[in-house]
Short mmCIF file of C-alpha atoms in Angstrom, two decimals:
data_model
loop_
_atom_site.label_atom_id
_atom_site.label_comp_id
_atom_site.label_asym_id
_atom_site.label_seq_id
_atom_site.Cartn_x
_atom_site.Cartn_y
_atom_site.Cartn_z
CA UNK A 209 88.51 85.86 93.18
CA UNK A 210 86.53 85.19 89.92
CA UNK A 211 89.60 83.73 88.21
CA UNK A 212 90.38 81.29 91.01
CA UNK A 213 86.68 80.45 91.20
CA UNK A 214 86.82 79.22 87.62
CA UNK A 215 89.98 77.21 88.24
CA UNK A 216 88.55 75.25 91.15
CA UNK A 217 84.92 75.04 90.08
CA UNK A 218 85.63 73.93 86.53
CA UNK A 219 88.37 71.46 87.33
CA UNK A 220 86.16 69.52 89.73
CA UNK A 221 84.51 68.18 86.60
CA UNK A 222 87.51 65.87 86.29
CA UNK A 223 86.04 63.76 89.07
CA UNK A 224 83.29 62.42 86.84
CA UNK A 225 85.41 61.47 83.85
CA UNK A 226 85.96 57.95 85.09
CA UNK A 227 82.20 57.41 85.15
CA UNK A 228 81.43 58.15 81.54
CA UNK A 229 84.35 58.11 79.15
CA UNK A 230 84.02 54.44 78.05
CA UNK A 231 80.27 54.50 77.42
CA UNK A 232 79.87 53.00 73.94
CA UNK A 233 76.63 54.42 72.60
CA UNK A 234 76.37 58.23 72.61
CA UNK A 235 73.77 60.56 71.21
CA UNK A 236 75.15 63.30 68.95
CA UNK A 237 75.60 66.68 70.60
CA UNK A 238 72.38 68.68 70.18
CA UNK A 239 73.48 72.05 71.49
CA UNK A 240 74.64 75.15 69.60
CA UNK A 241 78.27 76.06 69.11
CA UNK A 242 79.38 79.66 68.56
CA UNK A 243 82.85 80.59 67.36
CA UNK A 244 85.33 82.07 69.82
CA UNK A 245 88.14 84.31 68.60
CA UNK A 246 90.79 82.75 70.80
CA UNK A 247 94.38 81.90 69.92
CA UNK A 248 94.81 78.47 71.47
CA UNK A 249 98.59 78.78 71.16
CA UNK A 250 98.77 81.85 73.40
CA UNK A 251 96.96 81.49 76.75
CA UNK A 252 96.58 84.50 79.04
CA UNK A 253 97.45 82.44 82.11
CA UNK A 254 98.74 78.99 82.97
CA UNK A 255 98.73 76.87 86.12
CA UNK A 256 100.82 73.80 86.87
CA UNK A 257 100.12 72.14 90.19
CA UNK A 258 100.75 68.91 92.06
CA UNK A 259 97.31 69.15 93.66
CA UNK A 260 94.34 71.30 92.74
CA UNK A 261 92.76 70.60 96.11
CA UNK A 262 95.79 71.90 98.01
CA UNK A 263 96.30 75.08 95.96
CA UNK A 264 93.80 77.29 97.90
CA UNK A 265 95.22 76.16 101.25
CA UNK A 266 98.78 76.81 100.13
CA UNK A 267 97.77 80.30 99.03
CA UNK A 268 96.81 80.97 102.64
CA UNK A 269 100.38 80.26 103.76
CA UNK A 270 101.20 83.80 102.67
CA UNK A 271 100.52 85.82 105.87
CA UNK A 272 98.80 88.63 103.99
CA UNK A 273 96.51 86.19 102.15
CA UNK A 274 95.80 84.28 105.36
CA UNK A 275 94.72 87.39 107.25
CA UNK A 276 92.80 89.04 104.43
CA UNK A 277 91.25 86.07 102.63
CA UNK A 278 91.04 83.80 105.71
CA UNK A 279 89.63 80.27 105.57
CA UNK A 280 86.69 81.70 103.62
CA UNK A 281 88.83 81.16 100.51
CA UNK A 282 88.95 77.40 101.03
CA UNK A 283 85.32 77.18 102.09
CA UNK A 284 84.30 79.14 98.99
CA UNK A 285 85.86 76.58 96.65
CA UNK A 286 84.47 73.63 98.56
CA UNK A 287 80.90 75.01 98.41
CA UNK A 288 81.02 76.49 94.91
CA UNK A 289 77.88 75.97 92.80
CA UNK A 290 79.62 74.00 90.03
CA UNK A 291 81.33 71.73 92.52
CA UNK A 292 78.02 71.07 94.27
CA UNK A 293 76.33 70.43 90.91
CA UNK A 294 79.03 67.95 89.99
CA UNK A 295 78.72 66.21 93.35
CA UNK A 296 75.00 65.89 92.69
CA UNK A 297 75.64 64.40 89.26
CA UNK A 298 78.06 61.87 90.74
CA UNK A 299 75.56 60.89 93.41
CA UNK A 300 72.85 60.43 90.77
CA UNK A 301 75.02 58.18 88.62
CA UNK A 302 76.16 56.24 91.67
CA UNK A 303 72.56 55.74 92.81
CA UNK A 304 71.25 54.69 89.40
CA UNK A 305 74.10 52.21 88.82
CA UNK A 306 74.57 51.08 92.43
CA UNK A 307 78.10 52.52 92.66
CA UNK A 308 79.56 53.81 95.94
CA UNK A 309 82.81 55.53 95.05
CA UNK A 310 81.76 59.13 94.39
CA UNK A 311 83.63 60.66 97.34
CA UNK A 312 86.82 58.79 96.50
CA UNK A 313 86.62 59.88 92.88
CA UNK A 314 86.13 63.53 93.79
CA UNK A 315 89.09 63.58 96.14
CA UNK A 316 91.28 61.63 93.72
CA UNK A 317 90.62 64.03 90.84
CA UNK A 318 91.35 67.13 92.89
CA UNK A 319 94.55 65.65 94.31
CA UNK A 320 96.03 64.79 90.93
CA UNK A 321 98.73 66.81 89.20
CA UNK A 322 97.18 69.10 86.60
CA UNK A 323 97.90 71.84 84.09
CA UNK A 324 95.39 74.56 83.20
CA UNK A 325 95.60 77.05 80.33
CA UNK A 326 93.21 80.03 80.50
CA UNK A 327 91.97 82.71 78.12
CA UNK A 328 89.97 85.86 78.75
CA UNK A 329 86.46 86.43 77.43
CA UNK A 330 85.07 89.63 75.89
CA UNK A 331 84.80 91.18 79.35
CA UNK A 332 88.41 90.42 80.19
CA UNK A 333 87.72 87.63 82.70
CA UNK A 334 89.49 84.25 82.50
CA UNK A 335 86.37 82.24 81.68
CA UNK A 336 87.75 79.95 78.96
CA UNK A 337 90.14 77.20 79.91
CA UNK A 338 91.65 73.82 79.07
CA UNK A 339 92.75 71.46 81.82
CA UNK A 340 94.80 68.29 81.56
CA UNK A 341 95.15 65.90 84.49
CA UNK A 342 96.87 62.57 84.92
CA UNK A 343 94.31 59.90 85.78
CA UNK A 344 96.60 57.41 87.52
CA UNK A 345 94.41 56.94 90.60
CA UNK A 346 91.26 57.00 88.48
CA UNK A 347 92.19 54.06 86.25
CA UNK A 348 90.25 51.49 88.28
CA UNK A 349 87.20 53.71 88.40
CA UNK A 350 87.34 54.14 84.62
CA UNK A 351 87.39 50.39 84.19
CA UNK A 352 84.30 50.17 86.38
CA UNK A 353 82.66 52.91 84.34
CA UNK A 354 82.78 50.71 81.24
CA UNK A 355 80.20 48.49 82.88
CA UNK A 356 77.73 51.35 83.39
CA UNK A 357 74.80 51.82 81.03
CA UNK A 358 75.76 52.70 77.46
CA UNK A 359 74.17 56.15 77.60
CA UNK A 360 73.47 58.89 80.08
CA UNK A 361 71.15 61.91 80.03
CA UNK A 362 73.97 64.39 80.59
CA UNK A 363 76.35 63.04 77.97
CA UNK A 364 76.47 63.30 74.14
CA UNK A 365 79.05 62.89 71.40
CA UNK A 366 80.93 65.64 69.56
CA UNK A 367 82.80 63.21 67.32
CA UNK A 368 86.10 61.39 67.34
CA UNK A 369 89.76 62.22 66.81
CA UNK A 370 92.69 59.95 66.01
CA UNK A 371 95.55 60.25 68.52
CA UNK A 372 98.63 58.00 68.24
CA UNK A 373 96.59 55.54 66.18
CA UNK A 374 93.71 55.38 68.68
CA UNK A 375 90.20 56.71 68.09
CA UNK A 376 89.37 59.06 70.95
CA UNK A 377 85.79 60.15 71.52
CA UNK A 378 85.08 63.77 72.35
CA UNK A 379 82.18 64.01 74.75
CA UNK A 380 79.93 66.94 75.65
CA UNK A 381 79.12 66.81 79.35
CA UNK A 382 76.20 69.07 80.28
CA UNK A 383 75.71 69.98 83.94
CA UNK A 384 73.40 73.01 83.55
CA UNK A 385 71.72 75.24 80.99
CA UNK A 386 74.76 77.54 81.10
CA UNK A 387 77.58 75.02 81.28
CA UNK A 388 78.64 72.28 78.84
CA UNK A 389 82.14 70.83 79.00
CA UNK A 390 84.16 68.88 76.45
CA UNK A 391 85.93 65.84 77.90
CA UNK A 392 88.38 63.43 76.33
CA UNK A 393 90.72 60.74 77.66
CA UNK A 394 93.72 59.02 76.12
CA UNK A 395 96.47 57.03 77.77
CA UNK A 396 97.15 58.43 81.21
CA UNK A 397 95.78 61.91 80.50
CA UNK A 398 92.29 63.40 80.70
CA UNK A 399 91.36 66.73 79.12
CA UNK A 400 88.59 69.16 80.04
CA UNK A 401 87.56 72.17 77.93
CA UNK A 402 85.30 74.84 79.42
CA UNK A 403 82.97 74.81 76.39
CA UNK A 404 82.63 73.26 72.90
CA UNK A 405 83.23 76.72 71.40
CA UNK A 406 86.84 76.55 72.51
CA UNK A 407 87.64 73.65 70.15
CA UNK A 408 84.82 73.58 67.58
CA UNK A 409 83.58 76.02 64.94
CA UNK A 410 80.00 77.13 64.34
CA UNK A 411 79.36 74.10 62.09
CA UNK A 412 80.43 71.83 64.98
CA UNK A 413 83.55 70.85 63.12
CA UNK A 414 86.78 70.52 65.06
CA UNK A 415 88.95 73.57 64.53
CA UNK A 416 92.31 72.87 62.90
CA UNK A 417 94.22 74.38 65.81
CA UNK A 418 91.92 72.56 68.22
CA UNK A 419 92.73 69.22 66.60
CA UNK A 420 96.46 69.95 66.77
CA UNK A 421 96.15 70.95 70.40
CA UNK A 422 94.26 67.80 71.39
CA UNK A 423 96.81 65.56 69.69
CA UNK A 424 99.64 67.30 71.50
CA UNK A 425 98.12 67.47 74.97
CA UNK A 426 96.73 63.91 74.90
CA UNK A 427 99.46 62.31 72.81
CA UNK A 428 102.52 60.37 73.92
CA UNK A 429 105.05 62.91 72.69
CA UNK A 430 106.51 64.75 75.70
CA UNK A 431 107.32 67.82 73.59
CA UNK A 432 103.67 68.22 72.61
CA UNK A 433 102.53 67.83 76.21
CA UNK A 434 104.89 70.66 77.19
CA UNK A 435 103.63 73.19 74.62
CA UNK A 436 102.27 75.68 77.18
CA UNK A 437 105.26 75.29 79.48
CA UNK A 438 107.47 76.10 76.50
CA UNK A 439 105.30 79.07 75.53
CA UNK A 440 105.96 80.62 78.93
CA UNK A 441 109.66 79.64 78.86
CA UNK A 442 109.05 77.21 81.72
CA UNK A 443 111.14 74.30 80.52
CA UNK A 444 110.40 70.72 81.48
CA UNK A 445 113.01 69.31 83.79
CA UNK A 446 114.37 72.71 84.79
CA UNK A 447 115.65 73.06 88.34
CA UNK A 448 112.94 75.52 89.34
CA UNK A 449 110.20 73.20 88.09
CA UNK A 450 111.43 70.27 90.18
CA UNK A 451 111.26 72.45 93.29
CA UNK A 452 107.79 73.85 92.63
CA UNK A 453 104.54 72.46 94.00
CA UNK A 454 102.39 75.12 92.34
CA UNK A 455 103.20 77.43 89.43
CA UNK A 456 100.93 80.32 88.39
CA UNK A 457 101.90 82.40 85.34
CA UNK A 458 100.07 85.42 83.90
CA UNK A 459 100.83 86.89 80.49
CA UNK A 460 101.75 90.59 80.46
CA UNK A 461 99.22 91.26 77.71
CA UNK A 462 96.43 90.06 80.00
CA UNK A 463 97.68 92.03 83.01
CA UNK A 464 98.00 95.21 80.90
CA UNK A 465 94.49 94.89 79.37
CA UNK A 466 95.92 94.46 75.88
CA UNK A 467 98.52 97.26 75.98
CA UNK A 468 101.53 94.99 76.39
CA UNK A 469 102.78 95.76 72.86
CA UNK A 470 103.91 99.15 74.18
CA UNK A 471 106.35 97.41 76.55
CA UNK A 472 107.06 94.11 74.79
CA UNK A 473 110.23 93.51 76.81
CA UNK A 474 108.15 92.55 79.88
CA UNK A 475 106.28 89.37 78.93
CA UNK A 476 104.91 87.49 81.95
CA UNK A 477 104.74 87.29 85.74
CA UNK A 478 105.18 84.04 87.68
CA UNK A 479 104.34 82.93 91.23
CA UNK A 480 105.77 79.69 92.59
CA UNK A 481 105.17 77.67 95.73
CA UNK A 482 108.12 75.41 96.55
CA UNK A 483 108.21 72.21 98.56
CA UNK A 484 109.59 74.07 101.55
CA UNK A 485 106.31 75.97 101.84
CA UNK A 486 107.40 79.34 100.48
CA UNK A 487 106.01 81.50 97.67
CA UNK A 488 108.30 83.40 95.29
CA UNK A 489 107.79 85.54 92.19
CA UNK A 490 109.65 86.24 88.96
CA UNK A 491 109.20 88.28 85.80
CA UNK A 492 109.96 87.17 82.23
CA UNK A 493 112.06 89.86 80.52
CA UNK A 494 113.35 89.89 76.95
CA UNK A 495 116.53 91.95 76.74
CA UNK A 496 116.28 92.18 72.95
CA UNK A 497 112.97 94.01 73.18
CA UNK A 498 113.82 96.24 76.13
CA UNK A 499 114.69 99.77 74.95
CA UNK A 500 117.85 101.31 76.46
CA UNK A 501 117.36 102.56 80.04
CA UNK A 502 113.77 101.26 80.03
CA UNK A 503 114.19 99.88 83.57
CA UNK A 504 116.06 102.88 84.95
CA UNK A 505 113.76 104.07 87.72
CA UNK A 506 116.07 106.54 89.47
CA UNK A 507 114.75 109.72 87.84
CA UNK A 508 111.11 108.85 87.24
CA UNK A 509 110.18 108.18 90.87
CA UNK A 510 111.23 111.73 91.66
CA UNK A 511 108.13 112.93 89.81
CA UNK A 512 105.70 110.53 91.53
CA UNK A 513 103.87 112.14 94.47
CA UNK A 514 104.32 110.49 97.85
CA UNK A 515 101.84 107.98 99.31
CA UNK A 516 100.41 106.22 96.24
CA UNK A 517 98.25 103.17 96.73
CA UNK A 518 100.23 101.49 93.97
CA UNK A 519 102.80 102.38 91.33
CA UNK A 520 104.26 100.29 88.51
CA UNK A 521 107.18 100.91 86.19
CA UNK A 522 106.52 100.32 82.48
CA UNK A 523 109.51 99.71 80.15
CA UNK A 524 107.87 101.53 77.25
CA UNK A 525 109.08 101.37 73.66
CA UNK A 526 108.23 104.97 72.79
CA UNK A 527 108.46 104.39 69.05
CA UNK A 528 105.30 102.26 69.31
CA UNK A 529 103.49 105.58 69.70
CA UNK A 530 103.70 106.03 65.94
CA UNK A 531 100.98 103.37 65.58
CA UNK A 532 98.60 105.33 67.80
CA UNK A 533 99.38 108.91 66.80
CA UNK A 534 99.14 108.30 63.06
CA UNK A 535 96.42 110.93 62.44
CA UNK A 536 98.71 113.67 63.79
CA UNK A 537 101.55 115.27 61.77
CA UNK A 538 104.17 112.55 61.44
CA UNK A 539 107.18 114.85 61.75
CA UNK A 540 105.88 116.34 65.00
CA UNK A 541 105.04 112.90 66.39
CA UNK A 542 108.53 111.63 65.55
CA UNK A 543 110.15 114.68 67.16
CA UNK A 544 108.15 114.23 70.38
CA UNK A 545 108.77 110.48 70.69
CA UNK A 546 112.53 110.95 70.26
CA UNK A 547 112.56 113.20 73.30
CA UNK A 548 111.24 110.58 75.72
CA UNK A 549 113.83 108.85 77.87
CA UNK A 550 113.57 105.69 79.98
CA UNK A 551 110.35 104.04 81.22
CA UNK A 552 106.91 105.36 82.08
CA UNK A 553 105.15 104.96 85.41
CA UNK A 554 101.50 104.51 86.32
CA UNK A 555 100.28 105.30 89.85
CA UNK A 556 96.97 105.05 91.69
CA UNK A 557 96.07 107.28 94.64
CA UNK A 558 93.43 106.71 97.30
CA UNK A 559 92.14 110.29 96.97
CA UNK A 560 91.19 109.55 93.35
CA UNK A 561 89.61 106.55 91.59
CA UNK A 562 90.78 103.18 90.40
CA UNK A 563 90.01 104.16 86.81
CA UNK A 564 91.78 107.54 86.98
CA UNK A 565 95.48 106.78 87.52
CA UNK A 566 98.39 109.18 87.06
CA UNK A 567 100.78 108.45 84.18
CA UNK A 568 104.27 109.92 84.21
CA UNK A 569 106.99 110.10 81.57
CA UNK A 570 110.47 111.63 81.45
CA UNK A 571 112.07 113.52 78.58
CA UNK A 572 115.78 113.77 77.89
CA UNK A 573 117.54 116.56 79.81
CA UNK A 574 117.59 119.76 77.80
CA UNK A 575 114.85 118.67 75.40
CA UNK A 576 111.96 121.06 74.98
CA UNK A 577 108.73 119.45 73.80
CA UNK A 578 106.70 121.78 71.60
CA UNK A 579 103.83 123.08 73.80
CA UNK A 580 101.72 123.85 70.72
CA UNK A 581 101.94 120.24 69.61
CA UNK A 582 101.22 118.96 73.13
CA UNK A 583 98.09 121.11 73.11
CA UNK A 584 97.16 119.66 69.72
CA UNK A 585 97.78 116.18 71.08
CA UNK A 586 95.53 116.82 74.08
CA UNK A 587 92.71 118.17 71.92
CA UNK A 588 92.97 115.16 69.62
CA UNK A 589 92.84 112.49 72.35
CA UNK A 590 90.12 114.02 74.57
CA UNK A 591 86.60 114.08 73.21
CA UNK A 592 85.20 117.59 72.92
CA UNK A 593 88.48 119.25 73.89
CA UNK A 594 89.00 121.04 70.58
CA UNK A 595 88.54 124.38 72.30
CA UNK A 596 90.55 123.51 75.41
CA UNK A 597 93.11 126.13 76.34
CA UNK A 598 96.39 125.57 78.10
CA UNK A 599 97.60 127.55 81.09
CA UNK A 600 101.15 128.26 82.13
CA UNK A 601 102.14 127.01 85.56
CA UNK A 602 103.95 129.20 88.07
CA UNK A 603 107.06 127.08 87.51
CA UNK A 604 107.26 127.62 83.77
CA UNK A 605 105.32 124.54 82.66
CA UNK A 606 102.04 124.07 80.78
CA UNK A 607 98.74 122.53 81.86
CA UNK A 608 95.86 121.58 79.58
CA UNK A 609 92.54 120.40 81.01
CA UNK A 610 88.96 119.88 79.83
CA UNK A 611 85.78 118.71 81.56
CA UNK A 612 84.09 115.69 79.96
CA UNK A 613 80.63 114.37 80.88
CA UNK A 614 80.58 110.59 81.08
CA UNK A 615 78.93 107.73 83.00
CA UNK A 616 80.67 106.67 86.21
CA UNK A 617 82.44 110.00 86.48
CA UNK A 618 83.83 111.38 89.69
CA UNK A 619 81.20 112.08 92.33
CA UNK A 620 83.36 114.72 94.00
CA UNK A 621 83.19 116.88 90.91
CA UNK A 622 79.45 116.35 90.63
CA UNK A 623 79.03 117.51 94.24
CA UNK A 624 81.11 120.58 93.47
CA UNK A 625 78.40 121.56 91.02
CA UNK A 626 75.83 121.58 93.79
CA UNK A 627 74.45 118.11 93.17
CA UNK A 628 73.28 115.69 95.83
CA UNK A 629 75.75 113.82 98.00
CA UNK A 630 74.97 110.49 96.40
CA UNK A 631 75.65 109.77 92.76
CA UNK A 632 72.13 108.62 91.94
CA UNK A 633 71.21 106.78 88.76
CA UNK A 634 70.86 109.14 85.81
CA UNK A 635 72.88 111.89 87.44
CA UNK A 636 75.39 113.57 85.16
CA UNK A 637 78.96 112.88 86.20
CA UNK A 638 82.17 114.29 84.81
CA UNK A 639 85.87 113.72 84.38
CA UNK A 640 88.45 116.44 84.10
CA UNK A 641 91.40 114.94 82.22
CA UNK A 642 94.60 116.95 82.18
CA UNK A 643 97.98 116.90 80.47
CA UNK A 644 100.96 118.79 81.86
CA UNK A 645 104.56 119.42 80.88
CA UNK A 646 107.01 120.90 83.33
CA UNK A 647 110.79 120.64 83.30
CA UNK A 648 111.78 117.17 82.09
CA UNK A 649 108.46 115.50 82.98
CA UNK A 650 105.09 114.99 81.30
CA UNK A 651 102.05 113.91 83.33
CA UNK A 652 98.56 112.82 82.34
CA UNK A 653 95.48 111.68 84.25
CA UNK A 654 91.69 111.66 83.83
CA UNK A 655 91.73 113.40 87.23
CA UNK A 656 93.24 116.90 87.08
CA UNK A 657 93.92 116.84 90.83
CA UNK A 658 96.58 114.17 90.38
CA UNK A 659 98.28 116.10 87.60
CA UNK A 660 98.34 119.21 89.78
CA UNK A 661 99.83 117.14 92.59
CA UNK A 662 102.51 115.88 90.21
CA UNK A 663 103.34 119.47 89.23
CA UNK A 664 103.78 120.38 92.89
CA UNK A 665 106.00 117.32 93.34
CA UNK A 666 108.20 118.27 90.40
CA UNK A 667 108.50 121.80 91.85
CA UNK A 668 109.59 120.24 95.19
CA UNK A 669 106.61 121.65 97.06
CA UNK A 670 105.28 118.13 97.73
CA UNK A 671 107.35 115.05 98.72
CA UNK A 672 108.07 112.41 96.12
CA UNK A 673 108.15 108.61 96.21
CA UNK A 674 111.89 108.53 95.54
CA UNK A 675 112.47 109.84 99.07
CA UNK A 676 111.50 106.49 100.61
CA UNK A 677 113.32 104.27 98.10
CA UNK A 678 116.86 103.03 98.65
CA UNK A 679 119.64 104.32 96.45
CA UNK A 680 120.50 102.30 93.34
CA UNK A 681 117.28 100.27 93.61
CA UNK A 682 115.63 98.63 90.63
CA UNK A 683 112.07 99.17 91.87
CA UNK A 684 109.38 97.73 89.61
CA UNK A 685 106.30 98.10 91.80
CA UNK A 686 105.26 99.98 94.94
CA UNK A 687 102.28 98.74 96.95
CA UNK A 688 100.85 100.44 100.03
CA UNK A 689 98.61 98.09 101.98
CA UNK A 690 96.84 100.88 103.97
CA UNK A 691 96.25 103.02 100.89
CA UNK A 692 95.05 100.05 98.84
CA UNK A 693 92.54 99.22 101.59
CA UNK A 694 91.33 102.80 101.60
CA UNK A 695 90.97 102.85 97.82
CA UNK A 696 89.03 99.57 97.81
CA UNK A 697 86.67 100.91 100.45
CA UNK A 698 86.14 104.13 98.49
CA UNK A 699 85.50 102.25 95.26
CA UNK A 700 83.00 99.98 96.99
CA UNK A 701 81.12 102.92 98.48
CA UNK A 702 81.04 104.71 95.14
CA UNK A 703 79.29 101.72 93.56
CA UNK A 704 77.05 100.56 96.43
CA UNK A 705 76.24 103.74 98.35
CA UNK A 706 73.36 104.46 95.98
CA UNK A 707 69.59 103.93 96.14
CA UNK A 708 68.62 100.30 95.59
CA UNK A 709 71.97 98.85 96.68
CA UNK A 710 71.40 98.96 100.44
CA UNK A 711 71.49 95.16 100.85
CA UNK A 712 74.79 94.80 98.97
CA UNK A 713 76.27 97.70 100.92
CA UNK A 714 75.32 96.03 104.19
CA UNK A 715 76.96 92.78 103.04
CA UNK A 716 80.10 94.69 102.04
CA UNK A 717 80.32 96.31 105.47
CA UNK A 718 79.81 92.95 107.16
CA UNK A 719 82.20 90.82 105.11
CA UNK A 720 84.55 93.12 103.18
CA UNK A 721 85.24 95.82 105.78
CA UNK A 722 86.95 93.44 108.27
CA UNK A 723 89.24 92.14 105.52
CA UNK A 724 90.18 95.68 104.51
CA UNK A 725 90.87 96.49 108.16
CA UNK A 726 93.24 93.51 108.24
CA UNK A 727 94.95 94.74 105.07
CA UNK A 728 95.54 98.17 106.63
CA UNK A 729 97.78 96.65 109.29
CA UNK A 730 100.38 95.56 106.77
CA UNK A 731 103.25 97.80 105.63
CA UNK A 732 104.01 99.09 102.18
CA UNK A 733 105.88 96.77 99.81
CA UNK A 734 108.57 97.48 97.26
CA UNK A 735 109.19 94.96 94.47
CA UNK A 736 112.59 95.05 92.84
CA UNK A 737 114.68 93.03 90.41
CA UNK A 738 117.77 91.31 91.75
CA UNK A 739 119.48 92.25 88.48
CA UNK A 740 118.76 93.55 84.99
CA UNK A 741 118.65 91.21 81.96
CA UNK A 742 121.46 91.16 79.42
CA UNK A 743 121.00 92.85 76.08
CA UNK A 744 120.34 89.55 74.25
CA UNK A 745 118.98 87.63 77.23
CA UNK A 746 115.43 86.35 77.61
CA UNK A 747 114.97 84.88 81.05
CA UNK A 748 112.91 84.66 84.21
CA UNK A 749 114.43 87.02 86.78
CA UNK A 750 113.53 86.79 90.49
CA UNK A 751 111.46 89.63 91.97
CA UNK A 752 112.33 90.54 95.54
CA UNK A 753 109.66 91.77 97.96
CA UNK A 754 110.81 94.28 100.60
CA UNK A 755 108.57 95.53 103.39
CA UNK A 756 108.78 99.29 103.95
CA UNK A 757 107.55 100.87 107.17
CA UNK A 758 108.28 104.59 107.44
CA UNK A 759 111.12 106.42 105.85
CA UNK A 760 113.88 104.93 103.73
CA UNK A 761 114.76 101.24 104.10
#
């Protein structure tokens, strides 16, 4: 929700560009600029749309989104604080200069075709963005804006840049103490940046990459305008682009919280809304960077316990582990990594926490990982586990576990120690991470209960996820709507069912609970590839969504 909030709220600023961009006399920008460590060439997400205003409504054409998000999604964007602040600014300018076109301008800006590139902030949220919109319907308003007073209280100058032989002014548009935008217009294109820090350095000089970016996005050269489409392998003029009304692409590095270098072959995920009113999805795979058998899911799902809330396959390049395990004996690290076979899997279960998933890996048949080195590995990666001892399982495997005190630990374990039912502020909470090796599988989780469940699954005393998957499937993701709803409810209660949060808990029960109840009514979903990429192929491959009720499809 926060990401989409930024898309809609920030882009509404485009509505006011026609009012101010031709003002001749501007005060220099008086605010402070702090440097941002952002690579402008590599956005974390990208949106291309025929209409920003229509995007939320088209999202609701997915039945699941319509029932869970409801019309509240559209109402949220239309009453967002930044949109209301911008409407107020437009009304002020219209009143002071006797103009009466603010409503038309707002609607025209939101109904224009636009592209948005987004980057995450230090907290991982997509709060930094650049938007480019064609101003065809705003041209007349811009001409009228030239007749407005030469200065305005909310506008100042950041300098000028030469684009295609024209001097283009970069304006700082301030709408609140927390929000200052950079706006620029050239030819038929208008650009909005979420803050001066995105393009300028601490001395308020235009960054070299920022200058290059502005010249490309606002210039006449079509190749420069397509730089972000090219980055995501979304070529201009391609058949799929002609058919798409909305395109949303997320980089795999953003979705994996920065761990994408371990599975470089999977690079991005795309959602498209075509002109027939249907959404589709695809994944960008690079066959050159996919290790052999890294998308072979047949064996791994046999080790995943039944009824996860969600599971995802990760085409891991196991040799990347050398970069992480450097402090350990290199020969033992190399020997262990050579024994891994195929992908890894990560699964979340409703009986555990969102931040304590189960991770599974498969070793080559007949290989025998050194249990002494696995114990050394566990002690090295878990704080305070130097004295942790491993136990043999009844099925000939090994299990290492160690209790770790940490904030936001599992309340169930705290209650087991005789503590109060509620995880009150200041109460000591714990995790009990565990690593296990049994047969051809290795399992790890911050929650020992999930590892023990995986051991039972591998010993065939508990059903596995493979039992409900079709034969010869290429399953990438498993999603259980009922289990996801249960996990979201549990996570909410864990945070809000504490002293001092009674008001927020009441709001969650009033507004969130009905949406989770709606989510529960939907079946589980299995996402699979229609085919695997070629060895030297880098391409977008369609992802098929299959509803799963009970039993095998």
